[in-house]
Every structure is written in structure tokens, then in C-alpha cells.
Coordinates of C-alpha atoms and ligand atoms in Angstrom, one line a residue:
X1 CA 21.4 25.7 -9.5
X2 CA 20.4 28.8 -11.2
X3 CA 16.7 29.8 -12.2
X4 CA 15.2 27.6 -14.9
X5 CA 13.5 30.2 -17.1
X6 CA 10.2 29.5 -18.7
X7 CA 8.3 31.4 -21.5
X8 CA 5.4 32.0 -18.8
X9 CA 6.8 35.3 -17.6
X10 CA 5.3 35.0 -14.0
X11 CA 7.3 32.0 -13.5
X12 CA 10.5 33.9 -13.7
X13 CA 10.0 36.4 -11.0
X14 CA 12.5 36.0 -8.1
X15 CA 9.6 36.0 -5.5
X16 CA 7.2 33.3 -7.3
X17 CA 6.9 30.5 -5.1
X18 CA 6.3 28.1 -8.4
X19 CA 9.4 28.7 -10.8
X20 CA 10.0 26.0 -13.3
X21 CA 12.5 24.7 -10.7
X22 CA 9.9 23.6 -8.4
X23 CA 6.8 22.1 -10.3
X24 CA 4.8 21.2 -7.3
X25 CA 1.7 18.6 -7.7
X26 CA -1.8 19.6 -6.4
X27 CA -5.5 18.8 -7.2
X28 CA -8.2 21.5 -7.8
X29 CA -11.6 21.9 -8.9
X30 CA -12.8 24.8 -11.2
X31 CA -15.3 27.2 -10.6
X32 CA -17.7 25.6 -7.9
X33 CA -15.4 23.9 -5.1
X34 CA -17.6 20.5 -5.2
X35 CA -17.2 20.0 -8.9
X36 CA -14.9 17.2 -10.3
X37 CA -11.2 17.1 -9.4
X38 CA -8.3 17.3 -11.5
X39 CA -4.5 16.8 -11.1
X40 CA -2.8 20.2 -11.7
X41 CA 0.9 21.4 -11.4
X42 CA 2.0 24.9 -10.3
X43 CA 4.0 27.2 -12.4
X44 CA 4.0 31.0 -11.9
X45 CA 0.7 32.4 -11.2
X46 CA -1.1 29.4 -12.8
X47 CA -1.7 25.8 -12.6
X48 CA -1.1 23.4 -15.8
X49 CA -4.1 21.0 -15.9
X50 CA -2.4 17.5 -16.3
X51 CA -5.5 15.8 -16.1
X52 CA -7.2 17.3 -19.2
X53 CA -3.5 16.6 -21.2
X54 CA -3.7 13.1 -20.3
X55 CA -7.4 12.8 -21.2
X56 CA -6.5 14.8 -24.7
X57 CA -3.3 12.3 -25.3
X58 CA -0.4 14.6 -24.7
X59 CA 0.5 12.4 -21.5
X60 CA 1.9 8.7 -22.0
X61 CA 3.1 7.7 -18.5
X62 CA 1.5 4.0 -18.2
X63 CA -0.9 2.0 -19.8
X64 CA -3.5 3.2 -17.7
X65 CA -4.8 6.8 -17.5
X66 CA -2.9 8.3 -14.1
X67 CA -4.5 11.9 -13.4
X68 CA -8.1 10.9 -14.0
X69 CA -9.0 10.9 -10.1
X70 CA -8.2 14.4 -8.9
X71 CA -5.6 12.4 -6.8
X72 CA -1.4 12.1 -6.9
X73 CA -1.5 8.5 -5.4
X74 CA -2.0 6.8 -8.8
X75 CA 1.2 8.6 -10.2
X76 CA 3.0 7.8 -7.1
X77 CA 2.7 4.2 -7.6
X78 CA 4.6 4.1 -10.7
X79 CA 7.7 5.2 -9.1
X80 CA 10.7 6.8 -9.0
X81 CA 11.4 6.4 -12.9
X82 CA 8.1 7.6 -13.8
X83 CA 8.1 10.6 -11.4
X84 CA 11.6 11.9 -13.1
X85 CA 10.1 11.5 -16.8
X86 CA 7.2 13.7 -15.9
X87 CA 9.4 16.1 -14.4
X88 CA 11.6 16.4 -17.5
X89 CA 8.6 16.5 -19.9
X90 CA 7.4 19.7 -17.8
X91 CA 10.6 21.6 -17.7
X92 CA 11.0 20.5 -21.5
X93 CA 7.3 21.6 -22.7
X94 CA 7.3 25.0 -20.3
X95 CA 11.0 26.0 -20.6
X96 CA 11.9 29.4 -22.2
X97 CA 12.9 27.1 -25.4
X98 CA 10.3 25.1 -25.5
X99 CA 8.8 23.5 -29.0
X100 CA 5.8 22.6 -27.2
X101 CA 4.3 26.0 -26.0
X102 CA 1.1 25.8 -28.4
X103 CA 0.6 22.2 -26.9
X104 CA 0.7 23.3 -23.1
X105 CA -0.6 26.9 -23.2
X106 CA -4.1 26.2 -23.6
X107 CA -4.3 24.0 -20.2
X108 CA -2.9 26.8 -18.0
X109 CA -5.6 28.0 -15.5
X110 CA -5.2 31.2 -13.6
X111 CA -4.7 29.9 -9.6
X112 CA -7.3 32.7 -8.8
X113 CA -9.8 30.5 -10.6
X114 CA -9.3 27.6 -8.6
X115 CA -9.8 25.7 -5.4
X116 CA -7.2 23.4 -4.3
X117 CA -8.1 20.3 -2.6
X118 CA -6.0 17.2 -0.8
X119 CA -3.4 16.6 -3.2
X120 CA -3.4 13.0 -2.5
X121 CA -5.5 10.5 -0.1
X122 CA -3.5 10.1 3.1
X123 CA -3.4 6.4 3.7
X124 CA -2.0 6.2 6.7
X125 CA -0.4 9.2 9.0
X126 CA 2.5 8.9 11.3
X127 CA 3.9 11.6 13.6
X128 CA 7.2 12.1 14.8
X129 CA 9.1 13.6 17.9
X130 CA 12.3 14.1 15.9
X131 CA 13.0 18.1 17.0
X132 CA 15.5 18.5 19.7
X133 CA 15.2 21.7 21.0
X134 CA 11.5 20.9 20.8
X135 CA 11.5 17.5 22.7
X136 CA 14.0 19.0 25.1
X137 CA 11.8 22.2 25.8
X138 CA 8.5 20.0 26.3
X139 CA 10.1 17.3 28.2
X140 CA 11.4 20.0 30.5
X141 CA 7.9 21.2 31.1
X142 CA 6.4 17.9 31.4
X143 CA 9.0 16.1 33.4
X144 CA 11.4 18.4 34.7
X145 CA 15.1 19.2 33.6
X146 CA 16.4 16.2 34.4
X147 CA 14.1 14.2 32.5
X148 CA 13.8 16.4 29.3
X149 CA 14.7 14.2 26.8
X150 CA 13.9 10.2 27.5
X151 CA 16.6 7.7 27.3
X152 CA 15.7 6.3 24.0
X153 CA 15.7 9.8 22.1
X154 CA 19.2 10.1 20.9
X155 CA 19.0 6.2 19.5
X156 CA 15.8 6.1 17.6
X157 CA 13.3 8.7 16.3
X158 CA 10.2 8.5 18.5
X159 CA 6.7 8.5 16.9
X160 CA 3.2 7.5 17.5
X161 CA 0.5 6.4 14.9
X162 CA -1.8 9.1 13.9
X163 CA -5.3 9.5 12.2
X164 CA -5.3 9.7 8.2
X165 CA -9.2 10.7 8.5
X166 CA -8.4 14.0 10.0
X167 CA -5.6 15.1 7.5
X168 CA -7.0 18.2 5.9
X169 CA -6.2 20.6 3.3
X170 CA -5.4 24.4 3.9
X171 CA -8.1 26.6 4.3
X172 CA -10.1 24.0 6.3
X173 CA -11.9 25.4 9.5
X174 CA -10.5 23.8 12.7
X175 CA -13.5 22.7 15.2
X176 CA -11.7 23.0 18.6
X177 CA -11.8 19.7 20.0
X178 CA -13.7 18.7 23.1
X179 CA -12.4 16.2 25.6
X180 CA -11.2 14.6 29.3
X181 CA -8.8 16.9 30.8
X182 CA -7.8 17.3 34.9
X183 CA -5.8 20.0 36.0
X184 CA -3.4 19.3 38.7
X185 CA -5.2 20.7 41.8
X186 CA -8.3 18.9 40.8
X187 CA -9.4 15.4 42.0
X188 CA -11.1 14.2 39.3
X189 CA -11.1 14.7 35.2
X190 CA -13.9 17.0 33.1
X191 CA -15.2 16.9 29.7
X192 CA -15.3 20.2 27.5
X193 CA -13.6 21.9 24.8
X194 CA -9.7 21.9 25.1
X195 CA -8.3 25.5 26.8
X196 CA -5.0 25.0 25.7
X197 CA -5.0 24.5 21.6
X198 CA -1.7 24.8 20.1
X199 CA -0.3 24.3 16.9
X200 CA 2.9 22.3 15.9
X201 CA 5.0 23.4 12.8
X202 CA 6.1 20.4 11.0
X203 CA 7.3 19.4 7.7
X204 CA 5.4 15.9 6.2
X205 CA 6.8 13.7 4.1
X206 CA 4.9 11.9 1.7
X207 CA 5.8 8.0 1.0
X208 CA 5.5 7.5 -2.7
X209 CA 6.8 3.9 -3.4
X210 CA 5.7 1.4 -0.5
X211 CA 7.9 -1.5 1.1
X212 CA 6.9 -5.0 1.6
X213 CA 5.3 -6.6 4.9
X214 CA 8.1 -8.0 6.9
X215 CA 10.9 -6.2 4.7
X216 CA 13.0 -3.6 6.4
X217 CA 14.5 -0.9 4.2
X218 CA 17.9 0.9 4.6
X219 CA 17.7 4.6 5.0
X220 CA 19.0 5.1 1.2
X221 CA 16.2 2.8 0.2
X222 CA 13.6 5.1 2.1
X223 CA 15.2 8.3 0.8
X224 CA 14.2 6.9 -2.8
X225 CA 10.7 6.2 -1.3
X226 CA 10.0 9.7 -0.7
X227 CA 7.8 11.4 -3.3
X228 CA 7.9 15.0 -1.8
X229 CA 7.3 17.2 1.0
X230 CA 4.3 19.4 2.6
X231 CA 4.0 22.0 5.1
X232 CA 2.3 20.1 8.4
X233 CA 0.3 21.8 11.2
X234 CA -0.4 19.3 13.9
X235 CA -2.7 20.9 16.1
X236 CA -2.5 19.8 19.5
X237 CA -4.9 20.1 22.5
X238 CA -2.1 20.5 25.4
X239 CA -4.5 19.9 28.3
X240 CA -5.9 16.7 26.8
X241 CA -2.3 15.5 25.9
X242 CA -1.1 16.1 29.2
X243 CA -3.8 13.9 31.1
X244 CA -3.9 11.1 28.5
X245 CA -0.7 10.6 26.9
X246 CA 1.0 8.0 29.5
X247 CA 2.0 5.2 28.8
X248 CA 0.7 5.1 25.3
X249 CA 1.5 8.6 23.7
X250 CA -0.8 10.9 22.4
X251 CA -4.5 10.2 21.1
X252 CA -7.2 12.6 21.2
X253 CA -4.8 15.5 21.6
X254 CA -3.5 14.8 18.1
X255 CA -6.6 13.1 17.0
X256 CA -8.8 15.9 15.6
X257 CA -6.9 17.9 13.0
X258 CA -3.9 18.1 10.9
X259 CA -3.6 20.5 8.5
X260 CA -1.3 20.1 5.1
X261 CA -0.4 22.7 2.7
X262 CA -2.0 22.1 -1.0
X263 CA 1.3 21.6 -3.0
X264 CA 3.3 18.4 -3.0
X265 CA 7.0 20.0 -3.4
X266 CA 8.7 17.0 -4.8
X267 CA 12.4 15.7 -3.7
X268 CA 13.8 16.4 -7.0
X269 CA 12.9 20.0 -6.7
X270 CA 14.6 20.4 -3.1
X271 CA 17.8 18.2 -4.4
X272 CA 19.8 21.7 -4.6
X273 CA 19.1 22.3 -0.8
X274 CA 20.3 19.1 0.9
X275 CA 21.8 19.6 4.5
X276 CA 22.8 17.4 6.8
X277 CA 21.4 16.3 10.3
X278 CA 23.4 17.6 13.3
X279 CA 26.7 15.8 14.4
X280 CA 25.6 13.0 16.5
X281 CA 25.6 12.9 20.4
X282 CA 25.4 8.9 20.6
X283 CA 26.7 7.3 17.6
X284 CA 23.5 5.9 16.1
X285 CA 22.8 2.0 15.1
X286 CA 24.0 0.9 11.7
X287 CA 20.3 1.0 10.4
X288 CA 20.0 4.6 11.1
X289 CA 23.2 5.8 9.5
X290 CA 22.6 8.0 6.6
X291 CA 24.0 7.8 3.5
X292 CA 24.7 11.4 2.7
X293 CA 22.6 14.7 3.7
X294 CA 19.2 13.7 4.2
X295 CA 17.3 17.1 5.3
X296 CA 16.6 20.4 3.4
X297 CA 17.5 24.0 4.3
X298 CA 13.5 25.2 4.3
X299 CA 13.0 28.7 5.8
X300 CA 9.8 28.2 8.2
X301 CA 7.3 30.6 9.9
X302 CA 4.0 31.0 11.7
X303 CA 1.7 33.5 12.0
X304 CA -1.7 34.3 13.8
X305 CA -4.7 36.7 12.9
X306 CA -7.0 37.1 15.7
X307 CA -10.8 37.2 14.0
X308 CA -11.1 40.7 12.2
X309 CA -7.8 41.8 12.8
X310 CA -6.1 44.1 10.1
X311 CA -2.9 42.1 10.4
X312 CA -1.4 38.8 11.4
X313 CA 1.5 38.5 13.8
X314 CA 4.8 36.7 13.3
X315 CA 4.8 33.9 15.7
X316 CA 8.1 32.6 14.8
X317 CA 11.0 31.6 12.1
X318 CA 12.7 28.5 12.3
X319 CA 14.4 25.9 9.5
X320 CA 13.8 22.2 8.8
X321 CA 17.5 21.7 8.9
X322 CA 17.1 21.8 12.7
X323 CA 15.8 18.0 12.9
X324 CA 17.8 15.9 14.5
X325 CA 16.3 12.9 12.4
X326 CA 15.6 13.1 8.8
X327 CA 12.7 11.7 7.1
X328 CA 14.6 9.1 5.4
X329 CA 15.8 8.0 8.8
X330 CA 12.3 8.0 10.4
X331 CA 10.9 6.1 7.2
X332 CA 13.8 3.3 7.7
X333 CA 12.9 3.2 11.5
X334 CA 9.4 2.8 10.6
X335 CA 9.8 0.0 8.3
X336 CA 12.6 -1.6 10.3
X337 CA 10.3 -4.1 12.3
X338 CA 8.6 -5.2 8.9
X339 CA 6.1 -2.7 9.2
X340 CA 5.0 -2.3 5.3
X341 CA 4.8 1.3 4.1
X342 CA 2.3 2.3 1.1
X343 CA 1.8 5.2 -1.3
X344 CA 0.1 8.0 0.3
X345 CA 1.7 7.3 3.9
X346 CA 2.3 10.7 5.5
X347 CA 5.3 11.1 8.0
X348 CA 5.2 14.4 10.2
X349 CA 8.6 15.3 11.1
X350 CA 8.0 16.6 14.4
X351 CA 7.7 20.1 15.9
X352 CA 10.5 22.4 14.4
X353 CA 11.8 24.4 16.8
X354 CA 15.3 26.1 16.8
X355 CA 17.7 27.1 19.8
X356 CA 16.3 30.5 20.4
X357 CA 12.8 31.5 22.0
X358 CA 11.5 33.3 18.4
X359 CA 12.4 29.8 16.7
X360 CA 9.9 28.2 18.7
X361 CA 7.5 25.9 16.7
X362 CA 4.8 25.6 19.0
X363 CA 2.7 28.2 21.7
X364 CA 3.6 25.6 24.4
X365 CA 7.2 26.6 24.1
X366 CA 6.7 30.0 23.0
X367 CA 4.6 30.9 26.1
X368 CA 6.6 28.1 28.2
X369 CA 3.3 26.3 29.2
X370 CA 1.2 29.5 29.2
X371 CA 3.4 31.5 31.6
X372 CA 5.0 33.9 29.5
X373 CA 1.8 35.2 27.1
X374 CA 2.9 36.5 24.0
X375 CA 1.5 40.2 23.0
X376 CA 0.6 40.4 19.5
X377 CA 0.5 43.1 17.1
X378 CA -3.1 43.8 17.8
X379 CA -2.3 44.6 21.6
X380 CA -4.1 40.9 22.2
X381 CA -2.3 38.6 24.7
X382 CA -2.0 34.9 23.6
X383 CA -1.3 31.9 26.0
X384 CA -3.2 29.5 23.4
X385 CA -5.3 29.7 20.5
X386 CA -8.8 31.6 21.0
X387 CA -11.9 30.7 18.7
X388 CA -11.8 32.9 15.4
X389 CA -7.9 32.6 15.2
X390 CA -6.3 32.0 12.0
X391 CA -2.7 30.3 11.8
X392 CA -0.7 30.0 9.0
X393 CA 2.5 28.4 8.0
X394 CA 4.8 29.7 5.5
X395 CA 8.0 28.0 3.8
X396 CA 10.4 28.1 1.1
X397 CA 13.8 27.1 0.2
X398 CA 15.7 30.1 -1.0
X399 CA 17.8 29.4 -4.6
X400 CA 19.8 31.6 -6.5
X401 CA 17.4 34.1 -8.0
X402 CA 14.3 31.7 -7.4
X403 CA 12.4 30.2 -4.5
X404 CA 10.6 26.9 -4.0
X405 CA 7.6 27.7 -2.3
X406 CA 5.2 25.2 -0.9
X407 CA 1.7 27.7 -0.7
X408 CA 0.5 28.7 2.6
X409 CA -0.8 26.1 5.3
X410 CA -3.8 28.0 7.3
X411 CA -6.6 27.0 9.5
X412 CA -8.9 29.2 11.6
X413 CA -10.3 27.7 14.7
X414 CA -14.2 27.4 15.3
X415 CA -16.0 27.0 18.7
X416 CA -16.3 23.7 19.9
X417 CA -19.6 21.3 19.5
X418 CA -21.3 21.7 22.7
X419 CA -21.6 18.0 23.6
X420 CA -22.8 16.8 26.6
X421 CA -20.5 19.6 28.6
X422 CA -22.6 19.1 31.9
X423 CA -23.1 15.2 31.4
X424 CA -24.9 13.1 28.8
X425 CA -27.8 15.3 27.3
X426 CA -28.5 13.0 24.4
Ligands
LIG1 MN1 3.6 16.5 16.1

């Protein structure tokens, strides 16, 4: 599919992350960051204020206003027909041959003049472990090469229930977590700031339509339920994780923060970039078989900038197509027991690592558990993250003369809160 041209020149530049083909959904405030929030659609170097357009009677999608709250959940609940209707209306109104330019143009605001917020209220957050290279690398470090992949891994997408309360939008500072850790050569655990703070480069799938309690869904139905995708950094405290994770999986090591990019890129925008999951090593049970390509060809990268550094260092490049399980398979597995899924549920893909060393999506893998430190372009060394480090994830799908961008997913590490480090002090 070629570039769909807009009358807004900035949207037609090949490197622009927000051409008319994209139309991602975000939430913003004007002037003061704590002012009222509005629903917006990114186009070129602007955001289209659809909350104001709806208030002025230009958008009619349901009997009730759906853009009044600065949150895309109300709109998601209208379902796929309304999702398609809004996209068509936007492409018509913003397209090169639009007859409605005079209606749309007054509602454009420069991206420089807004602050972006969470694009939707995260209802519940589940994180998976569906990248084979990542699972193999981590499993080798934690349990040895013979036991790297757990026996269930090739049969189902493994996940754990994470926390919605700590999912934050790009740009939010991340406080280093305190937790309980135990070094292998120590007899007793200690309490204090994590010393092995890490990133996980992931994609997040946003569930737009729910499922009924007690009612499984097929992979095809799960695909229909997905509203769109975001970049996701599943910040992880490896020392806390290693001590706490058996037998119930990660808990505090992951619960302190998860960052997402500010724009929801819709499934419709990503449609031309569909790609298949890799060949199955073990045939999947019928409820997990895919009716067609369910992954997307999305180029991903992570970079790190120490505090005060002039430039950042690229840590890795990878691709969403590396996953072994798609988000649709994860969602079908999740609902398979009868677990109800709801609009605003967020599914983390699992860390996306490729086969090569420079395509590993976590520091744990890049430095092999801290044994092989990285040298940054500033000359500094890193095993894990230090206070003041800023990590940024980027991603885009490359079309013919255009790009589908996500906006960056970034966060800076702040020092841990000095809470009862030497014992109970309050
Ligand atoms: Mn994760």
C-alpha cells in the first residue's frame, strides 16, 4: 500500500511517523500539564483535537459523547464497526482531496504545544514470555542450558498477571524499586534498592472489545478484539526476580513500573505489515492455531543515555516478527479458561530478542547476567541501569514511502526511596 496523501504537508514526508496511513490515538492536555485532557489523533506534526470536534457536533459515533473524558476506552467499547467508521472519516477529512478541510483545519494543534498522557485507562495488565530467544537466554542463565525452555513453553504462551496501577506513559520518571534480594553466596536475604535494574523491550496489545465470563474465544475472534498496539518497556529488577520467582513467577520485580508509548497504533494501520509466526517446533493444540498471519513486521530498537551525556548509545535492534506467539494467540489462551477480558486490558508480548547478540531486548541478555559489561559511546560501562540513565524504545513499520511510527517510549531512573534500609525506622 502506498502513502495516502494529506493536505497537511508535514504528513507526507517519508520519515514522518504519523502519515495519514497511521492515525494513532492519544490523549493530551494543552498549556499546563495538569489541565483538562482531550482525545487526539496524530497527523504529521500536529494532533487533531477530536474531543473539541465532537463537542462542536462534527463527530457522531454514538448517542453519547465518547471523547469527553480524554481516554480512548469509551470509544473502544463501541466495537470494530465504529473503529472502522472513525478511521474512514479521518482519512476522508484529512486526505488530499478532502472537501472538509475547512472543518478539520481549525482543530489541528502543533505537537510542540501539547503534553501527552496515558492514551487509555489500563484495566488489567498481563505480561507474557513469548519470545523464544529471550526465554532460551534467560532460562539458560537461571536454570542451565538443558532446562532453558520450560516443558510447557512450546505448547502455550506463558504469562503472569501484572499490575495496571503502575503502567505509565512515556516520559514518566521511574523510581528504582526497593525489594528483597539474596546473593547466592549469602545465607540470609537483605532489603534495599535493586542493584540489577533492567529493561524489557516489548510490544503491548490493547484489548478493545471484551469477552464474556466463562466463554472462550478463538484466535480469529481474539484478533478482532484487539484495538491496537503500543511499545512497552517492562522494567525489571533481576535480583528481586531471581529470589522471588519460584514457584509463582515474577511479583515485585515487575510490579513497580511499566512504560508504554503515548499513541495507540491501530490494527488497521498495521494491516499491510502482517507477518507469520515462525514454524512450530511442536504442533499447537487446535485452540491456539492461527487462521492467518498474526504478527507484524515492526522494527524495534532501544537506546540508553546516561545522565548529562551528549548522546545516547543504541543498545539493540530487533523486530516484533521474532515472537513465537502472537498477541491474538495470547488473548485466545488468556480467555480460554473462561477468564473475561475487558476493554482496556493490556497484554505485554514478552521481551523481543533476536538470534544475534545485538538484537537482545534486555540488559540481562546483552551483558549475559552482568558478566560481559557494555561499553557506551561515552566510554562508560553498564551491566545494569544506573540512577540518571534514560532508556528509550523506538519502533516503526516501514511502508512504501511512508512509516508507521509509535512515538518514543522513554523513562529516566531516579534513585530508590531510602526506606528502612537498615531495619524498620518508622
Ligand atoms: Mn516482560
